[in-house]
Short mmCIF file of C-alpha atoms and ligand atoms in Angstrom, two decimals:
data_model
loop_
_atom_site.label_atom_id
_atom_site.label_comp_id
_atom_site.label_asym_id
_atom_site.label_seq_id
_atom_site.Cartn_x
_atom_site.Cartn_y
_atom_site.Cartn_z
CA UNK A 58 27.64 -42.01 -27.70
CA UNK A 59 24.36 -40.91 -25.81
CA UNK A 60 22.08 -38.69 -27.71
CA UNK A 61 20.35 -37.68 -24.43
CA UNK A 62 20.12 -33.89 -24.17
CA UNK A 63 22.85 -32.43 -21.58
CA UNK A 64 20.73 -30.04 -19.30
CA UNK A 65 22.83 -29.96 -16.32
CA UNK A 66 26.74 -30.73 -15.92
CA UNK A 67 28.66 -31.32 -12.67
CA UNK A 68 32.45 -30.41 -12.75
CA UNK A 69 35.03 -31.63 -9.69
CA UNK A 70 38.64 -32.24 -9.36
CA UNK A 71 40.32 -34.94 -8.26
CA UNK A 72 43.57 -36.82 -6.82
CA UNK A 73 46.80 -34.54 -6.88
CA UNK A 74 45.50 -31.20 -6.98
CA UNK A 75 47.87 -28.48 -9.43
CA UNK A 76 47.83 -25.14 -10.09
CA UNK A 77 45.70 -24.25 -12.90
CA UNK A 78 42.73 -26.23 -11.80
CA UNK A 79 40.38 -22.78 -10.71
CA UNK A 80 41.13 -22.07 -14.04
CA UNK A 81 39.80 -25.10 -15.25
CA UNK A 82 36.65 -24.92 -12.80
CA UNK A 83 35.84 -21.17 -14.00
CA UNK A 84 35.94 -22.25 -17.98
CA UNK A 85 33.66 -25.21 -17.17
CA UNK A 86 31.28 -23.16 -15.36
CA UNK A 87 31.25 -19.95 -17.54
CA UNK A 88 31.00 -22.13 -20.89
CA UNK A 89 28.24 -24.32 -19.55
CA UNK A 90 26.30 -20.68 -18.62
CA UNK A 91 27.41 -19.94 -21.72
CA UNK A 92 25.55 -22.26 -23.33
CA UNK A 93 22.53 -21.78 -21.11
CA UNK A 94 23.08 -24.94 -18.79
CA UNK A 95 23.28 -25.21 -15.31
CA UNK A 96 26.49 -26.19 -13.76
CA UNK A 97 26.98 -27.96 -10.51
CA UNK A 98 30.27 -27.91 -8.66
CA UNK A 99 30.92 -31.25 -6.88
CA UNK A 100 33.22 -30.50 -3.54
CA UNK A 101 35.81 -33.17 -2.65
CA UNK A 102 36.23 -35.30 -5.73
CA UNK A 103 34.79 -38.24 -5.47
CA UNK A 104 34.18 -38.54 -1.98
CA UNK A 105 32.01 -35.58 -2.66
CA UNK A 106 30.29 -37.06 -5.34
CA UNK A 107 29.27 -40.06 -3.08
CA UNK A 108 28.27 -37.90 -0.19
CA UNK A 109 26.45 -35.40 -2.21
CA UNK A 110 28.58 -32.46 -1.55
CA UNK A 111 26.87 -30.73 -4.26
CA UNK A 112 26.43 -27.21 -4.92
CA UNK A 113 24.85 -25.25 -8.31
CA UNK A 114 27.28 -22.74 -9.38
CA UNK A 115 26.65 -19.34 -11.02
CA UNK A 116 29.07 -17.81 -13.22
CA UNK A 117 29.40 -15.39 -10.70
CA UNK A 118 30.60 -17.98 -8.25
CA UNK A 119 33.77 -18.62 -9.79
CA UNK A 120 34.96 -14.85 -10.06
CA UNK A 121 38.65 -14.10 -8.92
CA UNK A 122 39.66 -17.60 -9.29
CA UNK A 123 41.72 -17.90 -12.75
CA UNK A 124 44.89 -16.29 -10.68
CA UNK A 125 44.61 -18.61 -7.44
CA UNK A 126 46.49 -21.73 -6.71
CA UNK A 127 44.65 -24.92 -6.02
CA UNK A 128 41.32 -25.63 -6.09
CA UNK A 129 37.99 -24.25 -4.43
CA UNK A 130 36.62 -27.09 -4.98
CA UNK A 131 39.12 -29.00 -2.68
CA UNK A 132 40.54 -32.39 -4.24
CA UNK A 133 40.50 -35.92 -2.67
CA UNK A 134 41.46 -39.38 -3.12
CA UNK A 135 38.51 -41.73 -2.48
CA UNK A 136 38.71 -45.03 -2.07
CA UNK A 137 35.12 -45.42 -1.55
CA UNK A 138 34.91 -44.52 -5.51
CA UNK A 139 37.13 -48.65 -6.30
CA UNK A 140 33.56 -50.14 -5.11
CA UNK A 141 30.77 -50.82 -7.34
CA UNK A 142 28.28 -49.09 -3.91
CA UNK A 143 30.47 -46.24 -3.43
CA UNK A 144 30.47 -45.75 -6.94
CA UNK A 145 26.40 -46.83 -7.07
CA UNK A 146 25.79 -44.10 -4.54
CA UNK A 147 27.88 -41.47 -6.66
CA UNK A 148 25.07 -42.13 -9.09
CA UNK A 149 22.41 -42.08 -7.39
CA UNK A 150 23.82 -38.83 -6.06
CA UNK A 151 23.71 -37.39 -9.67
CA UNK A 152 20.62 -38.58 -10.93
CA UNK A 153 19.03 -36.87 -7.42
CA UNK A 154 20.52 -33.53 -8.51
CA UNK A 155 19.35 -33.98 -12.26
CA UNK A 156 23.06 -33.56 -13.70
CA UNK A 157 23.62 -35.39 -16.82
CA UNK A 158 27.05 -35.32 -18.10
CA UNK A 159 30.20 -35.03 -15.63
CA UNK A 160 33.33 -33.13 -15.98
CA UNK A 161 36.49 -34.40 -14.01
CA UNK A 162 39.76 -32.21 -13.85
CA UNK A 163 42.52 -34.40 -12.64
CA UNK A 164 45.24 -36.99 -13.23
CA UNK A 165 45.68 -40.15 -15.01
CA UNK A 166 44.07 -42.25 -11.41
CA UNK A 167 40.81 -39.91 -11.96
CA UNK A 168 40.86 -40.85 -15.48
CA UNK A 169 40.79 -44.43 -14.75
CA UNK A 170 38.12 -44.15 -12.26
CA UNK A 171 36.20 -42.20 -14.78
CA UNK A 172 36.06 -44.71 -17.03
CA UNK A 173 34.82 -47.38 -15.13
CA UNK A 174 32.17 -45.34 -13.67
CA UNK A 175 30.54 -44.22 -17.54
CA UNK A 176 30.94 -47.25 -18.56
CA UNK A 177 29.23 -48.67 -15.97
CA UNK A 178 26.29 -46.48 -15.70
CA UNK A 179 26.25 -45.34 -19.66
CA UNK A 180 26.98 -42.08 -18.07
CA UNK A 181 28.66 -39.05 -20.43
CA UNK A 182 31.59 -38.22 -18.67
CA UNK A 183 34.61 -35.94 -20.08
CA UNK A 184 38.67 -35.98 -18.44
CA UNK A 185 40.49 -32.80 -18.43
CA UNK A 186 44.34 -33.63 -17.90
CA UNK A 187 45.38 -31.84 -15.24
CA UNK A 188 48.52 -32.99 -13.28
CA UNK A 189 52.13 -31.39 -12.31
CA UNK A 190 53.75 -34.76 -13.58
CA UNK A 191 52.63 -34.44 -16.98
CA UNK A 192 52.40 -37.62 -17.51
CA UNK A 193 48.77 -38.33 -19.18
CA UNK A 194 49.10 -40.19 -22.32
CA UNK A 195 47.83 -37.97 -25.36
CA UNK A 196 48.32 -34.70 -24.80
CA UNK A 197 51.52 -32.64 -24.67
CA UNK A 198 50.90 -30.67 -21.69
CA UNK A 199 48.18 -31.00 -18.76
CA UNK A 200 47.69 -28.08 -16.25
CA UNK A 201 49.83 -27.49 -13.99
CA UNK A 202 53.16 -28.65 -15.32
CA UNK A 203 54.39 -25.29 -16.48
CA UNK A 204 53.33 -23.73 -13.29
CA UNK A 205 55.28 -26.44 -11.29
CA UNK A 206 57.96 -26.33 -13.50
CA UNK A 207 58.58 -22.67 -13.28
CA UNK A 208 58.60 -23.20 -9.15
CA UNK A 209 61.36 -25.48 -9.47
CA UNK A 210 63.20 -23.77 -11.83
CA UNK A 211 63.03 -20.47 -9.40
CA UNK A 212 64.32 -22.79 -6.49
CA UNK A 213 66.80 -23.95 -8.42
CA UNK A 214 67.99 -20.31 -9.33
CA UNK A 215 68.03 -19.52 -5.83
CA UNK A 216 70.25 -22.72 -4.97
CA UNK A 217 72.59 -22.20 -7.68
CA UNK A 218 73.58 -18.39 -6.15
CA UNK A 219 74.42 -19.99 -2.99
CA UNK A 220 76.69 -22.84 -4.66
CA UNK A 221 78.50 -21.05 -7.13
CA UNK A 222 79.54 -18.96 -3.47
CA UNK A 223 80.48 -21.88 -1.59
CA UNK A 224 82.32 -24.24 -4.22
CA UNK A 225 79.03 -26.38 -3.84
CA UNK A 226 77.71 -29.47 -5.27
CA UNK A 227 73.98 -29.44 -4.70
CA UNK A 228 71.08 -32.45 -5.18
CA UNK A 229 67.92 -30.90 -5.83
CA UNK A 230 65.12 -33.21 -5.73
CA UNK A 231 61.88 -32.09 -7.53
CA UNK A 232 58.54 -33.90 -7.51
CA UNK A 233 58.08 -36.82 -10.22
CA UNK A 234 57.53 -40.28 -8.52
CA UNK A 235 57.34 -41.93 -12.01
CA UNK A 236 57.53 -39.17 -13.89
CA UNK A 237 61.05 -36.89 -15.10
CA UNK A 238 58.80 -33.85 -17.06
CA UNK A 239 59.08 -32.01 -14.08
CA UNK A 240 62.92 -32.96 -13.55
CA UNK A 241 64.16 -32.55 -16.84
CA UNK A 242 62.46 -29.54 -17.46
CA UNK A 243 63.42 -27.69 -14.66
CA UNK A 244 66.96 -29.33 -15.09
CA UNK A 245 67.42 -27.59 -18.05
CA UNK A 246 65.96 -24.44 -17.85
CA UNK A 247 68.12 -24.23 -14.27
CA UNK A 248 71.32 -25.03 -16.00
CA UNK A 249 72.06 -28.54 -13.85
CA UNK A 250 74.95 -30.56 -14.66
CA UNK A 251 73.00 -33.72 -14.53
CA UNK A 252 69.21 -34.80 -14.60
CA UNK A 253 68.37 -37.95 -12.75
CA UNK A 254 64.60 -39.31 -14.13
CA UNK A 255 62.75 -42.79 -13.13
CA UNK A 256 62.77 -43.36 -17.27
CA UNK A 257 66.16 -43.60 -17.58
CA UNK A 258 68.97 -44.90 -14.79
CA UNK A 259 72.50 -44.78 -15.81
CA UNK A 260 73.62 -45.92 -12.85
CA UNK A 261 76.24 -44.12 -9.97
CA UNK A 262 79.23 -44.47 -11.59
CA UNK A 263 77.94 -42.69 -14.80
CA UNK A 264 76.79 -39.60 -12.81
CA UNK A 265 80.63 -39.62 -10.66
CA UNK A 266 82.26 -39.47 -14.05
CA UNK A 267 80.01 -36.91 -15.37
CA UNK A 268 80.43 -35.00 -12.22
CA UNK A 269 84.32 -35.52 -12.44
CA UNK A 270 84.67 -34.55 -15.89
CA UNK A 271 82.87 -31.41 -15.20
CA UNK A 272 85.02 -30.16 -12.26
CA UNK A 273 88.02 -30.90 -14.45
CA UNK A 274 86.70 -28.24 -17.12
CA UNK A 275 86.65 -26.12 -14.09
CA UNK A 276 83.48 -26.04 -12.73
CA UNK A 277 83.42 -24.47 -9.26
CA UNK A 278 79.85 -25.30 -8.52
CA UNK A 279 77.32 -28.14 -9.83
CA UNK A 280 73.54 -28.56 -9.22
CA UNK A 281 71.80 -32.46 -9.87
CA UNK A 282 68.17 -31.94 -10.65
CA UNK A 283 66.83 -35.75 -9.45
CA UNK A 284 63.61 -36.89 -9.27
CA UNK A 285 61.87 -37.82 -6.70
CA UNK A 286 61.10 -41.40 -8.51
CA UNK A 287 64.48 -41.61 -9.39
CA UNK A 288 66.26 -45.33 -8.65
CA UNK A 289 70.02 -44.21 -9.29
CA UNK A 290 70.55 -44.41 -5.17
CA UNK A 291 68.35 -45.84 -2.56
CA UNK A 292 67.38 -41.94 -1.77
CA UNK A 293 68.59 -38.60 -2.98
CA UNK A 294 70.64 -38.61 0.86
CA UNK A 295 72.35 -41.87 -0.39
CA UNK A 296 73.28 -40.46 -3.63
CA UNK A 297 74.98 -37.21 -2.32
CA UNK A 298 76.79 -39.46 1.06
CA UNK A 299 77.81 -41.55 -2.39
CA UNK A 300 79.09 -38.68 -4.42
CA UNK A 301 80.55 -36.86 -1.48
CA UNK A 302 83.07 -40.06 -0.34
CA UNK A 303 84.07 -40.30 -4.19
CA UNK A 304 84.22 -36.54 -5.22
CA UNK A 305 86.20 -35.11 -2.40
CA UNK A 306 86.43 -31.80 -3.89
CA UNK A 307 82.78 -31.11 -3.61
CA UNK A 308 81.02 -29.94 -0.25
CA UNK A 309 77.84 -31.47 -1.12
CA UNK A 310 74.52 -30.62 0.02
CA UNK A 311 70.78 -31.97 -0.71
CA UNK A 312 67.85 -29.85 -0.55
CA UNK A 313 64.52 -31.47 -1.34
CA UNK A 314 61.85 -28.67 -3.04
CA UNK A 315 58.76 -30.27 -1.88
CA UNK A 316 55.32 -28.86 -1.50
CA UNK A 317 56.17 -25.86 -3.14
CA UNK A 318 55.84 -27.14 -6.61
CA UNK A 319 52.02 -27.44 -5.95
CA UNK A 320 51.45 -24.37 -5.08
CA UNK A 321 51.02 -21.10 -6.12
CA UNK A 322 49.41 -18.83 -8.71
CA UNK A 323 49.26 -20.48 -12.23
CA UNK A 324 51.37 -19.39 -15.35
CA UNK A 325 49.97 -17.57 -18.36
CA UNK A 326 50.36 -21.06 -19.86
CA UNK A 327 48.26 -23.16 -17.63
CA UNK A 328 45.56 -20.64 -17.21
CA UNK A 329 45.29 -20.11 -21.12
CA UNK A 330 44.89 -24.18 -21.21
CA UNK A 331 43.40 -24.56 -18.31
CA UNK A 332 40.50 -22.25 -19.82
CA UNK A 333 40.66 -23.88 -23.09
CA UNK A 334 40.37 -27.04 -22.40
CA UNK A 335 37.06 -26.21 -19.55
CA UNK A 336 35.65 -24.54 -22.56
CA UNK A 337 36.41 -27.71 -24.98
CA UNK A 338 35.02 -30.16 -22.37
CA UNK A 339 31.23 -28.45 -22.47
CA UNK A 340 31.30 -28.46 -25.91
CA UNK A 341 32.31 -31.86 -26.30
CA UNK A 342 29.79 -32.79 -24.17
CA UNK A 343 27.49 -30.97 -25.37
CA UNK A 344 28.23 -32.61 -28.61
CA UNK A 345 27.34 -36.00 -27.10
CA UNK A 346 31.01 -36.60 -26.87
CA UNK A 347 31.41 -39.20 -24.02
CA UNK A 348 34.93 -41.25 -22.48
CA UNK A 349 37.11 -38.53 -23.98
CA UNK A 350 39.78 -36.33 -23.01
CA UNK A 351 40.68 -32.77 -23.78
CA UNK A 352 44.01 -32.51 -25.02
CA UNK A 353 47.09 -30.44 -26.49
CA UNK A 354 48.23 -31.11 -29.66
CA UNK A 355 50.53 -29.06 -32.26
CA UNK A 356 49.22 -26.24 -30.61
CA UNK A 357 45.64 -27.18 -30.79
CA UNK A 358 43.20 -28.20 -28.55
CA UNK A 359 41.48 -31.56 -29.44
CA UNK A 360 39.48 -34.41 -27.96
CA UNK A 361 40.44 -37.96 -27.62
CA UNK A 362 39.27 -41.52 -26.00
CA UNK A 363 39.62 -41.90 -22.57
CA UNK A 364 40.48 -45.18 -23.20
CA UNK A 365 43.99 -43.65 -25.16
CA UNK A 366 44.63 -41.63 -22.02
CA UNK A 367 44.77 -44.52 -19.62
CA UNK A 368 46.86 -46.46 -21.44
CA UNK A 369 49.91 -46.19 -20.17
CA UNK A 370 51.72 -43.21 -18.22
CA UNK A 371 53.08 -41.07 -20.89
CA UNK A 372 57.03 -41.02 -20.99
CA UNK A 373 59.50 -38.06 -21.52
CA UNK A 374 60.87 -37.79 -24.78
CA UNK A 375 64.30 -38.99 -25.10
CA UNK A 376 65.22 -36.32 -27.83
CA UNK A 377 65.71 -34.27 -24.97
CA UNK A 378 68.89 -36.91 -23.14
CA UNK A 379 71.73 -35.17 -25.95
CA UNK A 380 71.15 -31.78 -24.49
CA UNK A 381 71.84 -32.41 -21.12
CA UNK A 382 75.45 -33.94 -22.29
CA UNK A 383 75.52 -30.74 -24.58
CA UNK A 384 74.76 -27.91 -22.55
CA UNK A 385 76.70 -29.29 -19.65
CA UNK A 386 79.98 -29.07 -21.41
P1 LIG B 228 45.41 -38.69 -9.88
O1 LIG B 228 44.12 -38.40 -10.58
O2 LIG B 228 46.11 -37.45 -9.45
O3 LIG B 228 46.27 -39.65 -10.67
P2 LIG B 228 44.78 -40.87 -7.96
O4 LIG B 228 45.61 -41.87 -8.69
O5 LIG B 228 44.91 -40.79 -6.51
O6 LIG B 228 45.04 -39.38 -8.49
O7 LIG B 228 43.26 -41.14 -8.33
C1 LIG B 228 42.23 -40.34 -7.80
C2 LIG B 228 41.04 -41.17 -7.45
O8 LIG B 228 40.48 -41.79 -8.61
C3 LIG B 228 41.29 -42.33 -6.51
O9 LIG B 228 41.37 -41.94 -5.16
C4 LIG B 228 40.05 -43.19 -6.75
O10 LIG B 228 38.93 -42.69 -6.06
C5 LIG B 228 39.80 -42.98 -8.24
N1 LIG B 228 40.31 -44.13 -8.99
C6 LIG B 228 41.56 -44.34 -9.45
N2 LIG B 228 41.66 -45.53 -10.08
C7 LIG B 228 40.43 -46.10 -10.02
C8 LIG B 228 39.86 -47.34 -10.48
N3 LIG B 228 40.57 -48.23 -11.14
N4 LIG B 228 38.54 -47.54 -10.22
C9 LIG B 228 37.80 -46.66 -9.56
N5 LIG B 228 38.28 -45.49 -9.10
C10 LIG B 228 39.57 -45.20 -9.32
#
């Protein structure tokens, strides 16, 4: 823990951007204000950190943001930011400016780089989780996931009018490329006969019974949320030319949601965490917290090592598996 006195803070996001992060840049700004600092908004992630893409940032400057999609600070991957220079230079670039603590809204790969960076400069440094995949270890939801959840639920809506019309069995493959939150989430608020996650593969045969069982209760119709990650088939294409030659009742169809699930303006959820956990990162900085995350917990917003967040990618919880079985009867 530094006991230097936090003057100025720089805030940027980083890797996979989700909706929610504006949000997250507004709180940051406006509580730093708040607290009579000056904030800096870093463009470009890390690459803008090493370039100096730097820019002070009034609380004014982040009005009309909390409803917009994406972020105005733009997002990057850098791999400039896996060297000791580039990473050197992203110092150097700080110190220049005068900011003394950092604030990073992103996933678990931001995290990670995060970490090595404060402690190899002794820098204080806070993570706000904020990824569609949900998938950061030690909090219960990061920003975004409800907002990309909700977009794949609404596709699947759509989807499901057209199949219950046309006798139709329907893949749907949602984002997740180690992750099922998204999947199972959307599976079950969308009603889908089957979820297919990269945590969990039962194999082809289990999802052809399934799918056979359920057209015997008399099922016109079916939808298969799978994620993208998912290992059941080769691809979701192989899975449905699979299904279709065994299941020769079904017309089957694949439709693969995409880029959609990024986008868009955030949920009450994600902009009501998004702005709590901006606000929670200037204090704990503030509070000569360092290495930590913000996180949500029973409901409450805490801090919590960085270290704890890197761990390991967080897994879905398999309480959840009986319901699908369940509801699907
Ligand atoms: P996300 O934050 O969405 O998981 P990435 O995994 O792409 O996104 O990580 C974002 C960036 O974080 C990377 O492009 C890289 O600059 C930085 N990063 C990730 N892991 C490390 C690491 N081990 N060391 C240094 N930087 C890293």
């Amino acid at each position: 823990m530094g006991r230097k006195q936090i003057d100025r803070i720089g805030v940027l996001t980083s890797g996979g951007d989700a909706p929610g992060m504006n949000a997250a840049i507004r709180a940051v700004v406006r509580a730093g204000v708040y607290y009579n600092k000056e904030v800096y908004g870093i463009f470009r992630g890390y690459e803008g950190l090493i370039d100096g893409d730097i820019e002070r940032f009034t609380a004014r400057r982040v009005s009309n943001i909390i409803n917009r999609g994406g972020t105005i600070l733009k997002t990057a991957r850098s791999e400039r930011f896996r060297t000791p220079e580039g990473r050197k230079q992203a110092y150097q670039n700080l110190r220049r400016y005068g900011i003394d603590a950092l604030a990073v809204i992103g996933g678990d790969g931001s995290f990670r780089g995060l970490k090595v960076f404060a402690d190899e400069f002794d820098f204080p440094v806070v993570g706000i989780p904020a990824t569609i995949d949900n998938d950061i270890n030690g909090t219960d939801f990061s920003v975004g996931f409800d907002t990309a959840s909700n977009t794949a639920m609404d596709a699947i809506d759509k989807i499901r009018d057209t199949a219950s019309s046309h006798n139709r069995l329907f893949f749907i493959e949602v984002m997740g490329r180690n992750s099922g939150f998204l999947a199972l989430y959307s599976g079950i608020a969308g009603g889908a006969e089957d979820i297919l996650i990269p945590e969990e593969n039962r194999g082809l045969n289990e999802l052809l019974f399934q799918l056979k069982r359920s057209k015997r209760s008399g099922k016109t119709s079916s939808i298969v949320v799978v994620a993208e990650g998912d290992k059941t088939g080769e691809n979701v294409f192989e899975l449905a030319r699979y299904i279709e030659e065994n299941l020769k009742e079904y017309e089957v169809r694949v439709v693969i949601i995409g880029h959609i699930q990024r986008g868009g303006s955030p949920t009450t959820f994600d902009r009501v965490l998004a702005s709590r956990f901006g606000v929670k990162a200037v204090e704990a900085l503030l509070d000569h917290h360092t290495k930590v995350a913000t996180g949500y917990r029973n409901n409450d917003v805490i801090i919590y090592p960085l270290e704890e967040a890197i761990q390991a990618p967080k897994k879905v919880s398999t309480k959840l598996f009986p319901l699908i079985e369940i509801l699907t009867t």
